[in-house]
Amino acid sequence: MTLPETVLQDLRYAARLLYRNAGFTTVAVLALALGIGVNTAVFTAHKAMIARPLDARDPGKMVNLALISDSGVNAFRFSYPDYESYRDSTHSFSGLVAFSPEHMRLSNAGGASQRASAARSGLLFFPASNAEFAGVYAVSENYFKVLGVAPLRGRTFDSLSIPELLASPSVLISENSWQKRFAGDPAVLGKTIHLNGVALTIVGITPHDFVGTGVGAPDFWLPLCLDPLMHGDDKWLRDRENQRYRLFARLAPGVTISRARAEMTTLADHVRTLHDPRSDSAKPATLLVWPGSVFPLPLRFYTGLTFAILLIIAAAGMVLIVACANVGSLQLARARSRQAELHTRLSLGASRPRIVRQLLTESGLLGLLAGIGALPFTWALTQLLATRFSEAMPLGSGTLVFHVTPDLGIFVYVLAISLVAGLLFGLAPAFESTHSALSSSVRGSTSPLRSRRIQDFLIATQVALSLVLMIAGSMFIRSSINSLTLATGYASKRVVDLDFQFPESSTYTAARQLALVHELRARLAALPGVAAVTSARPPDDMGFRTAAVALDAEKSSAQHVQSILYYTYVQPNYFQALSIPLFLGRGFQSPAGQPEHSVILSESAAKQLWPNENPIGRRIRLGPTDERSHNSGELFADGPAYQVVGLARDTRGAEFDGSDSKQIYLPMPEDRLPNHSILIRTRSDPAQVIRAIDPLLSSVDPALVATSATLDEMLRTTAPFLSSSLAAIVASTVGLFGLLLAVMGIYGTVSYIVVLRTREIGIRMALGAQKRDVLGLVLRESTQPVLAGLLVGMFLALGVSYLLRGVLYKLNTFDGISFLGMSLMFLVISLFAAYPPSRRAIRVDPMVALRYE
């Protein structure tokens, strides 16, 4: 008989056998489908979010461009003059495009237009706003031609000259926004909308879910030549230091990435000489060229993201191992009932490899059935999550697009992982059952001790890995809770952050902006329920900068730097408005508009600079660092020495390590008020004040755009909360899957063992054994591998928690509640899983059991 014939015969026999044992097949397929489904979901999510190519024709020919300076600072944005220099000089690319995602104020945009309001959806929080915004992709005029994408209707910018676009400002609308805002109105072409107050004509519609070089379908596509008009700045595109655009290119035929990189490096050296010698863009840097990606830098630069991906893959792999161990233990228990069959086949001349192949065929078929069941369920789940997440975004944020529909790559992955799973759980039972059949000469004899040990090992493995997942999930949940419940050190629940923007128009001079801020503050202070008004960055907006601190009167330098600390500008009443106690020294006292060369330190900053000493009266100098970039025109505390006049209590920062609790507070110059948020302290419910802000802004200046939220709500957008919460959801979900699989494995294995030991139990009861003795025996034997798995799992979880220490907020490596609580819960659940089949054992009639075969 040829090999294909024997394989076909094995498959037919395996299918008949699995059909006759429908109960076992159902449980095994469900367990495996769960493990395969989790891994398929992770693979699909990785492909849709991390490894997604650019949305272009022949995306393999697309590349990204970025710079990395010799000091390690990464620059992935370029100025428009730089883009022109590269575009006009390169020979390695058939096309070079510039791209910038922006948010613009929108009006006259169809029936779906509405004013944005505060909204929540799960973890997402969107501040209240008095205006509607649109997600806009500003792109070079050759963008669609280089990407090789045709419009769904109308035309793209490459068919229009720049003079035509300037004479008749035009935009494209995405198909997604066309459906949302205009209900698919076929007459949308030629309609006029307003972005930042500028009238624009819709001339084309991009295809459904087309994202280009971004991660979502924007509301509108804008040609770069109109950017100066949108921002009210004629020099917007002519300023070589205005670094705003990401660059993408299409390789010319026959050109490799390495060749393109060599040419672009030479060009970059020339372009640097065109910059202001004092700017960062003039410093030596290496130009990066890598395969097209939505990420602005190669993935190797995102160490945190890479670490998170590895953790998720490891967790999904652990779930698959638990599922395989689960089905393997069931297979091993079931194999005992087949000892007579296997012994007979061996006696009739079948070789051991032939029987092993037959048993592995059964396992492989089970794996394939599980993969077939897992694929549609996983697709439906990921599609639902992607749709819900996209729908949760506000109307003006565009449409996030995640392609989770199964393709050839996903089918191949599911097929491969299904076959691997089949081999994983089938090897041990196949070899052990044939070994037992060879060594057994008495039909119906009990299984050898080695078989029991293997089965116990598989159960212990399930328990250990599931416990690791559950402990990790518990720690992430506690970390998320800590990130919100930890004392902030300031009044977060009754302070409203009002972040405002002035229209991008030359009529809004600095003097006019300052006058509007003064009027707005005065009107806000007069509102009922308002206790105080001040201006500063909110404590949790992650907008603080760092400075190198020197403790002497010399210029800050590498020789004199004592620490790298955060700094921020505040008004004198900032501490009273936010209820931050000054427990030593005094506050700022200079008259309005007068410079004061003094600082107030947070408690932890003072301890770092002068441990166990009184810092009042000491002097410091601040110098620049490369750790945080500063925007052009942003005020930097570099100049004369500052005297320490007060100490404030620490406030909770937005960093995991709490480093931004070490703050240096400087007095805010009067002319900087328009650059900072207004913080409003309320006496009662802040919702009343938030509702009153919209009409108040309209009365001050209808063109002002503002968003508002309480500081407590803003905490939900900080890195500790978002990271911990997302990690808690993923880890706890995966942990629950592991627990479910382990419970299924324990229940199924003990049930099989009880059935196979029916004759033994009957003999014990016939000889006088009490029911409680039999119950205790079965529970004790089923609990031993569970206890062993718990011990091993706690040890492994200790190592995992050590690896996670950098992303666990305010938790020790050994968190007693998570470790002991999850272990105890697992033990109790395991006992409950083993009890029903054990209970059935003591109900066996001894006379029936003695006749049991």
PDB file of C-alpha atoms in Angstrom, residues 174-401:
ATOM      1  CA  SER A 174     -13.061  60.127   2.134  1.00  0.00           C
ATOM      2  CA  GLU A 175     -15.833  57.661   1.281  1.00  0.00           C
ATOM      3  CA  ASN A 176     -16.246  57.027   5.027  1.00  0.00           C
ATOM      4  CA  SER A 177     -16.856  60.703   5.749  1.00  0.00           C
ATOM      5  CA  TRP A 178     -19.043  61.033   2.650  1.00  0.00           C
ATOM      6  CA  GLN A 179     -21.370  58.369   4.063  1.00  0.00           C
ATOM      7  CA  LYS A 180     -21.311  59.788   7.622  1.00  0.00           C
ATOM      8  CA  ARG A 181     -21.692  63.469   6.857  1.00  0.00           C
ATOM      9  CA  PHE A 182     -23.543  63.513   3.544  1.00  0.00           C
ATOM     10  CA  ALA A 183     -25.346  60.135   3.672  1.00  0.00           C
ATOM     11  CA  GLY A 184     -23.756  59.156   0.363  1.00  0.00           C
ATOM     12  CA  ASP A 185     -25.262  62.132  -1.469  1.00  0.00           C
ATOM     13  CA  PRO A 186     -24.153  61.717  -5.144  1.00  0.00           C
ATOM     14  CA  ALA A 187     -24.189  65.510  -5.534  1.00  0.00           C
ATOM     15  CA  VAL A 188     -21.414  66.004  -2.967  1.00  0.00           C
ATOM     16  CA  LEU A 189     -18.883  66.895  -5.670  1.00  0.00           C
ATOM     17  CA  GLY A 190     -18.843  70.649  -6.001  1.00  0.00           C
ATOM     18  CA  LYS A 191     -20.174  71.270  -2.483  1.00  0.00           C
ATOM     19  CA  THR A 192     -18.370  73.772  -0.265  1.00  0.00           C
ATOM     20  CA  ILE A 193     -17.136  73.165   3.260  1.00  0.00           C
ATOM     21  CA  HIS A 194     -15.121  75.380   5.607  1.00  0.00           C
ATOM     22  CA  LEU A 195     -11.901  74.293   7.324  1.00  0.00           C
ATOM     23  CA  ASN A 196     -10.379  76.832   9.729  1.00  0.00           C
ATOM     24  CA  GLY A 197     -12.813  79.320   8.211  1.00  0.00           C
ATOM     25  CA  VAL A 198     -11.548  78.806   4.632  1.00  0.00           C
ATOM     26  CA  ALA A 199     -14.063  77.833   1.930  1.00  0.00           C
ATOM     27  CA  LEU A 200     -13.025  74.667   0.070  1.00  0.00           C
ATOM     28  CA  THR A 201     -14.693  72.790  -2.785  1.00  0.00           C
ATOM     29  CA  ILE A 202     -14.968  68.994  -2.741  1.00  0.00           C
ATOM     30  CA  VAL A 203     -13.567  67.703  -6.039  1.00  0.00           C
ATOM     31  CA  GLY A 204     -13.175  63.979  -5.367  1.00  0.00           C
ATOM     32  CA  ILE A 205     -13.950  61.003  -3.121  1.00  0.00           C
ATOM     33  CA  THR A 206     -11.259  58.553  -2.026  1.00  0.00           C
ATOM     34  CA  PRO A 207     -12.062  54.812  -1.817  1.00  0.00           C
ATOM     35  CA  HIS A 208     -13.705  53.223   1.213  1.00  0.00           C
ATOM     36  CA  ASP A 209     -11.285  52.737   4.143  1.00  0.00           C
ATOM     37  CA  PHE A 210      -8.391  54.205   2.163  1.00  0.00           C
ATOM     38  CA  VAL A 211      -5.813  55.362   4.736  1.00  0.00           C
ATOM     39  CA  GLY A 212      -2.765  55.969   2.552  1.00  0.00           C
ATOM     40  CA  THR A 213       0.230  56.539   4.827  1.00  0.00           C
ATOM     41  CA  GLY A 214      -1.848  56.869   8.005  1.00  0.00           C
ATOM     42  CA  VAL A 215      -3.775  54.517  10.278  1.00  0.00           C
ATOM     43  CA  GLY A 216      -7.261  55.810   9.590  1.00  0.00           C
ATOM     44  CA  ALA A 217      -9.382  57.258   6.846  1.00  0.00           C
ATOM     45  CA  PRO A 218      -9.441  61.033   7.442  1.00  0.00           C
ATOM     46  CA  ASP A 219     -12.462  63.192   6.858  1.00  0.00           C
ATOM     47  CA  PHE A 220     -10.727  65.235   4.179  1.00  0.00           C
ATOM     48  CA  TRP A 221      -7.521  65.324   2.117  1.00  0.00           C
ATOM     49  CA  LEU A 222      -5.900  68.740   1.650  1.00  0.00           C
ATOM     50  CA  PRO A 223      -3.148  69.710  -0.850  1.00  0.00           C
ATOM     51  CA  LEU A 224      -0.033  71.064   0.865  1.00  0.00           C
ATOM     52  CA  CYS A 225      -0.036  74.211  -1.216  1.00  0.00           C
ATOM     53  CA  LEU A 226      -3.124  75.311   0.767  1.00  0.00           C
ATOM     54  CA  ASP A 227      -1.514  74.832   4.182  1.00  0.00           C
ATOM     55  CA  PRO A 228      -0.391  78.500   4.449  1.00  0.00           C
ATOM     56  CA  LEU A 229      -3.975  79.580   3.762  1.00  0.00           C
ATOM     57  CA  MET A 230      -5.341  77.194   6.389  1.00  0.00           C
ATOM     58  CA  HIS A 231      -2.907  78.406   9.054  1.00  0.00           C
ATOM     59  CA  GLY A 232      -2.912  82.088   8.156  1.00  0.00           C
ATOM     60  CA  ASP A 233       0.847  82.166   7.641  1.00  0.00           C
ATOM     61  CA  ASP A 234       2.373  83.038   4.266  1.00  0.00           C
ATOM     62  CA  LYS A 235       5.749  81.694   5.413  1.00  0.00           C
ATOM     63  CA  TRP A 236       4.329  78.316   6.455  1.00  0.00           C
ATOM     64  CA  LEU A 237       5.893  76.403   3.553  1.00  0.00           C
ATOM     65  CA  ARG A 238       8.947  78.627   3.099  1.00  0.00           C
ATOM     66  CA  ASP A 239      10.360  78.246   6.614  1.00  0.00           C
ATOM     67  CA  ARG A 240      13.045  75.556   6.499  1.00  0.00           C
ATOM     68  CA  GLU A 241      12.871  75.167  10.295  1.00  0.00           C
ATOM     69  CA  ASN A 242       9.133  74.414  10.216  1.00  0.00           C
ATOM     70  CA  GLN A 243       9.464  70.622  10.553  1.00  0.00           C
ATOM     71  CA  ARG A 244       5.937  69.276  10.032  1.00  0.00           C
ATOM     72  CA  TYR A 245       5.876  66.680   7.268  1.00  0.00           C
ATOM     73  CA  ARG A 246       6.680  62.994   7.102  1.00  0.00           C
ATOM     74  CA  LEU A 247       8.256  61.755   3.884  1.00  0.00           C
ATOM     75  CA  PHE A 248       7.463  58.579   1.947  1.00  0.00           C
ATOM     76  CA  ALA A 249       8.849  57.445  -1.374  1.00  0.00           C
ATOM     77  CA  ARG A 250       8.427  54.792  -4.046  1.00  0.00           C
ATOM     78  CA  LEU A 251      11.603  53.050  -5.127  1.00  0.00           C
ATOM     79  CA  ALA A 252      12.499  53.413  -8.790  1.00  0.00           C
ATOM     80  CA  PRO A 253      12.577  50.192 -10.824  1.00  0.00           C
ATOM     81  CA  GLY A 254      15.674  48.140 -10.015  1.00  0.00           C
ATOM     82  CA  VAL A 255      16.714  50.313  -7.036  1.00  0.00           C
ATOM     83  CA  THR A 256      17.306  48.659  -3.673  1.00  0.00           C
ATOM     84  CA  ILE A 257      16.810  50.213  -0.252  1.00  0.00           C
ATOM     85  CA  SER A 258      20.557  50.183   0.442  1.00  0.00           C
ATOM     86  CA  ARG A 259      21.282  52.062  -2.782  1.00  0.00           C
ATOM     87  CA  ALA A 260      18.527  54.586  -2.024  1.00  0.00           C
ATOM     88  CA  ARG A 261      19.901  55.041   1.485  1.00  0.00           C
ATOM     89  CA  ALA A 262      23.388  55.786   0.152  1.00  0.00           C
ATOM     90  CA  GLU A 263      22.116  58.444  -2.236  1.00  0.00           C
ATOM     91  CA  MET A 264      19.783  60.025   0.334  1.00  0.00           C
ATOM     92  CA  THR A 265      22.565  60.176   2.933  1.00  0.00           C
ATOM     93  CA  THR A 266      24.639  62.289   0.530  1.00  0.00           C
ATOM     94  CA  LEU A 267      21.650  64.534  -0.137  1.00  0.00           C
ATOM     95  CA  ALA A 268      20.922  64.854   3.602  1.00  0.00           C
ATOM     96  CA  ASP A 269      24.470  66.089   4.222  1.00  0.00           C
ATOM     97  CA  HIS A 270      23.871  68.825   1.651  1.00  0.00           C
ATOM     98  CA  VAL A 271      20.393  69.739   2.970  1.00  0.00           C
ATOM     99  CA  ARG A 272      21.786  70.197   6.496  1.00  0.00           C
ATOM    100  CA  THR A 273      24.013  72.995   5.240  1.00  0.00           C
ATOM    101  CA  LEU A 274      20.908  74.907   4.134  1.00  0.00           C
ATOM    102  CA  HIS A 275      19.568  75.119   7.711  1.00  0.00           C
ATOM    103  CA  ASP A 276      20.291  77.724  10.342  1.00  0.00           C
ATOM    104  CA  PRO A 277      23.663  76.638  11.839  1.00  0.00           C
ATOM    105  CA  ARG A 278      22.152  77.036  15.329  1.00  0.00           C
ATOM    106  CA  SER A 279      19.215  74.703  14.681  1.00  0.00           C
ATOM    107  CA  ASP A 280      19.097  70.998  15.507  1.00  0.00           C
ATOM    108  CA  SER A 281      18.496  70.250  11.810  1.00  0.00           C
ATOM    109  CA  ALA A 282      22.018  71.475  10.990  1.00  0.00           C
ATOM    110  CA  LYS A 283      23.659  68.940  13.302  1.00  0.00           C
ATOM    111  CA  PRO A 284      25.228  65.731  11.899  1.00  0.00           C
ATOM    112  CA  ALA A 285      22.655  62.999  11.428  1.00  0.00           C
ATOM    113  CA  THR A 286      22.118  59.685   9.674  1.00  0.00           C
ATOM    114  CA  LEU A 287      19.262  59.350   7.207  1.00  0.00           C
ATOM    115  CA  LEU A 288      17.136  56.219   7.637  1.00  0.00           C
ATOM    116  CA  VAL A 289      15.381  54.491   4.750  1.00  0.00           C
ATOM    117  CA  TRP A 290      13.318  51.398   5.572  1.00  0.00           C
ATOM    118  CA  PRO A 291      10.315  49.485   4.152  1.00  0.00           C
ATOM    119  CA  GLY A 292       7.098  51.499   4.133  1.00  0.00           C
ATOM    120  CA  SER A 293       5.289  51.561   7.474  1.00  0.00           C
ATOM    121  CA  VAL A 294       2.727  53.709   9.267  1.00  0.00           C
ATOM    122  CA  PHE A 295       5.207  54.009  12.132  1.00  0.00           C
ATOM    123  CA  PRO A 296       7.368  57.126  11.810  1.00  0.00           C
ATOM    124  CA  LEU A 297      10.482  55.207  12.903  1.00  0.00           C
ATOM    125  CA  PRO A 298      11.643  51.593  12.491  1.00  0.00           C
ATOM    126  CA  LEU A 299      10.141  49.277  15.113  1.00  0.00           C
ATOM    127  CA  ARG A 300      13.542  48.749  16.757  1.00  0.00           C
ATOM    128  CA  PHE A 301      13.277  52.292  18.122  1.00  0.00           C
ATOM    129  CA  TYR A 302      10.054  51.432  19.986  1.00  0.00           C
ATOM    130  CA  THR A 303      11.498  49.268  22.746  1.00  0.00           C
ATOM    131  CA  GLY A 304       8.379  49.546  24.890  1.00  0.00           C
ATOM    132  CA  LEU A 305       6.133  48.479  22.025  1.00  0.00           C
ATOM    133  CA  THR A 306       8.437  45.591  21.126  1.00  0.00           C
ATOM    134  CA  PHE A 307       8.431  44.452  24.752  1.00  0.00           C
ATOM    135  CA  ALA A 308       4.621  44.605  24.875  1.00  0.00           C
ATOM    136  CA  ILE A 309       4.349  42.614  21.627  1.00  0.00           C
ATOM    137  CA  LEU A 310       6.670  39.923  22.991  1.00  0.00           C
ATOM    138  CA  LEU A 311       4.648  39.727  26.209  1.00  0.00           C
ATOM    139  CA  ILE A 312       1.355  39.331  24.340  1.00  0.00           C
ATOM    140  CA  ILE A 313       2.823  36.695  22.014  1.00  0.00           C
ATOM    141  CA  ALA A 314       4.245  34.837  25.017  1.00  0.00           C
ATOM    142  CA  ALA A 315       0.879  34.968  26.802  1.00  0.00           C
ATOM    143  CA  ALA A 316      -0.945  33.689  23.720  1.00  0.00           C
ATOM    144  CA  GLY A 317       1.643  30.921  23.360  1.00  0.00           C
ATOM    145  CA  MET A 318       1.074  29.930  26.985  1.00  0.00           C
ATOM    146  CA  VAL A 319      -2.663  29.651  26.343  1.00  0.00           C
ATOM    147  CA  LEU A 320      -1.950  27.354  23.389  1.00  0.00           C
ATOM    148  CA  ILE A 321       0.361  25.207  25.518  1.00  0.00           C
ATOM    149  CA  VAL A 322      -2.342  24.999  28.203  1.00  0.00           C
ATOM    150  CA  ALA A 323      -4.860  23.929  25.555  1.00  0.00           C
ATOM    151  CA  CYS A 324      -2.455  21.307  24.184  1.00  0.00           C
ATOM    152  CA  ALA A 325      -1.695  19.994  27.682  1.00  0.00           C
ATOM    153  CA  ASN A 326      -5.438  19.949  28.332  1.00  0.00           C
ATOM    154  CA  VAL A 327      -6.235  17.806  25.295  1.00  0.00           C
ATOM    155  CA  GLY A 328      -3.055  15.768  25.826  1.00  0.00           C
ATOM    156  CA  SER A 329      -4.155  14.766  29.320  1.00  0.00           C
ATOM    157  CA  LEU A 330      -7.598  13.856  27.949  1.00  0.00           C
ATOM    158  CA  GLN A 331      -5.963  11.827  25.178  1.00  0.00           C
ATOM    159  CA  LEU A 332      -3.783  10.042  27.702  1.00  0.00           C
ATOM    160  CA  ALA A 333      -6.756   9.208  29.920  1.00  0.00           C
ATOM    161  CA  ARG A 334      -8.742   8.047  26.883  1.00  0.00           C
ATOM    162  CA  ALA A 335      -5.808   5.942  25.671  1.00  0.00           C
ATOM    163  CA  ARG A 336      -6.157   3.696  28.720  1.00  0.00           C
ATOM    164  CA  SER A 337      -9.507   2.514  27.429  1.00  0.00           C
ATOM    165  CA  ARG A 338      -7.833   1.630  24.120  1.00  0.00           C
ATOM    166  CA  GLN A 339      -5.115  -0.574  25.556  1.00  0.00           C
ATOM    167  CA  ALA A 340      -6.881  -3.739  24.418  1.00  0.00           C
ATOM    168  CA  GLU A 341      -7.312  -2.361  20.891  1.00  0.00           C
ATOM    169  CA  LEU A 342      -3.688  -1.281  20.615  1.00  0.00           C
ATOM    170  CA  HIS A 343      -2.411  -4.535  22.119  1.00  0.00           C
ATOM    171  CA  THR A 344      -4.482  -6.516  19.586  1.00  0.00           C
ATOM    172  CA  ARG A 345      -3.165  -4.472  16.659  1.00  0.00           C
ATOM    173  CA  LEU A 346       0.410  -4.984  17.822  1.00  0.00           C
ATOM    174  CA  SER A 347      -0.245  -8.711  18.227  1.00  0.00           C
ATOM    175  CA  LEU A 348      -1.557  -8.878  14.652  1.00  0.00           C
ATOM    176  CA  GLY A 349       1.720  -7.483  13.311  1.00  0.00           C
ATOM    177  CA  ALA A 350       1.270  -3.717  13.269  1.00  0.00           C
ATOM    178  CA  SER A 351       4.530  -1.905  14.011  1.00  0.00           C
ATOM    179  CA  ARG A 352       4.763   0.683  16.759  1.00  0.00           C
ATOM    180  CA  PRO A 353       5.646   3.520  14.306  1.00  0.00           C
ATOM    181  CA  ARG A 354       2.557   2.615  12.267  1.00  0.00           C
ATOM    182  CA  ILE A 355       0.284   2.896  15.307  1.00  0.00           C
ATOM    183  CA  VAL A 356       2.002   6.100  16.449  1.00  0.00           C
ATOM    184  CA  ARG A 357       1.336   7.582  12.996  1.00  0.00           C
ATOM    185  CA  GLN A 358      -2.321   6.580  13.248  1.00  0.00           C
ATOM    186  CA  LEU A 359      -2.653   8.204  16.674  1.00  0.00           C
ATOM    187  CA  LEU A 360      -0.897  11.361  15.458  1.00  0.00           C
ATOM    188  CA  THR A 361      -3.282  11.452  12.492  1.00  0.00           C
ATOM    189  CA  GLU A 362      -6.178  11.533  14.960  1.00  0.00           C
ATOM    190  CA  SER A 363      -4.484  14.367  16.854  1.00  0.00           C
ATOM    191  CA  GLY A 364      -3.788  16.296  13.654  1.00  0.00           C
ATOM    192  CA  LEU A 365      -7.398  15.913  12.536  1.00  0.00           C
ATOM    193  CA  LEU A 366      -8.559  17.202  15.912  1.00  0.00           C
ATOM    194  CA  GLY A 367      -6.242  20.192  15.512  1.00  0.00           C
ATOM    195  CA  LEU A 368      -7.597  20.950  12.039  1.00  0.00           C
ATOM    196  CA  LEU A 369     -11.199  20.707  13.246  1.00  0.00           C
ATOM    197  CA  ALA A 370     -10.321  23.116  16.071  1.00  0.00           C
ATOM    198  CA  GLY A 371      -8.680  25.520  13.609  1.00  0.00           C
ATOM    199  CA  ILE A 372     -11.730  25.413  11.336  1.00  0.00           C
ATOM    200  CA  GLY A 373     -13.911  26.232  14.335  1.00  0.00           C
ATOM    201  CA  ALA A 374     -11.591  28.935  15.678  1.00  0.00           C
ATOM    202  CA  LEU A 375     -11.139  30.910  12.453  1.00  0.00           C
ATOM    203  CA  PRO A 376     -14.710  32.237  11.921  1.00  0.00           C
ATOM    204  CA  PHE A 377     -15.164  32.913  15.630  1.00  0.00           C
ATOM    205  CA  THR A 378     -11.879  34.824  15.822  1.00  0.00           C
ATOM    206  CA  TRP A 379     -12.685  36.809  12.691  1.00  0.00           C
ATOM    207  CA  ALA A 380     -16.127  37.750  14.012  1.00  0.00           C
ATOM    208  CA  LEU A 381     -14.686  38.797  17.394  1.00  0.00           C
ATOM    209  CA  THR A 382     -11.824  40.885  15.964  1.00  0.00           C
ATOM    210  CA  GLN A 383     -14.161  42.457  13.411  1.00  0.00           C
ATOM    211  CA  LEU A 384     -16.597  43.402  16.184  1.00  0.00           C
ATOM    212  CA  LEU A 385     -13.829  44.895  18.340  1.00  0.00           C
ATOM    213  CA  ALA A 386     -12.329  46.823  15.420  1.00  0.00           C
ATOM    214  CA  THR A 387     -15.755  48.194  14.445  1.00  0.00           C
ATOM    215  CA  ARG A 388     -16.676  49.168  18.007  1.00  0.00           C
ATOM    216  CA  PHE A 389     -13.324  50.860  18.569  1.00  0.00           C
ATOM    217  CA  SER A 390     -13.643  52.797  15.332  1.00  0.00           C
ATOM    218  CA  GLU A 391     -17.214  53.824  16.136  1.00  0.00           C
ATOM    219  CA  ALA A 392     -16.123  54.981  19.601  1.00  0.00           C
ATOM    220  CA  MET A 393     -13.995  57.724  18.069  1.00  0.00           C
ATOM    221  CA  PRO A 394     -15.659  61.147  17.812  1.00  0.00           C
ATOM    222  CA  LEU A 395     -16.973  62.359  14.475  1.00  0.00           C
ATOM    223  CA  GLY A 396     -14.025  64.676  13.856  1.00  0.00           C
ATOM    224  CA  SER A 397     -11.300  62.061  14.290  1.00  0.00           C
ATOM    225  CA  GLY A 398     -11.735  60.282  10.978  1.00  0.00           C
ATOM    226  CA  THR A 399     -12.233  56.529  10.869  1.00  0.00           C
ATOM    227  CA  LEU A 400      -9.656  54.171  12.330  1.00  0.00           C
ATOM    228  CA  VAL A 401      -9.197  51.255   9.941  1.00  0.00           C
TER     229      VAL A 401
END
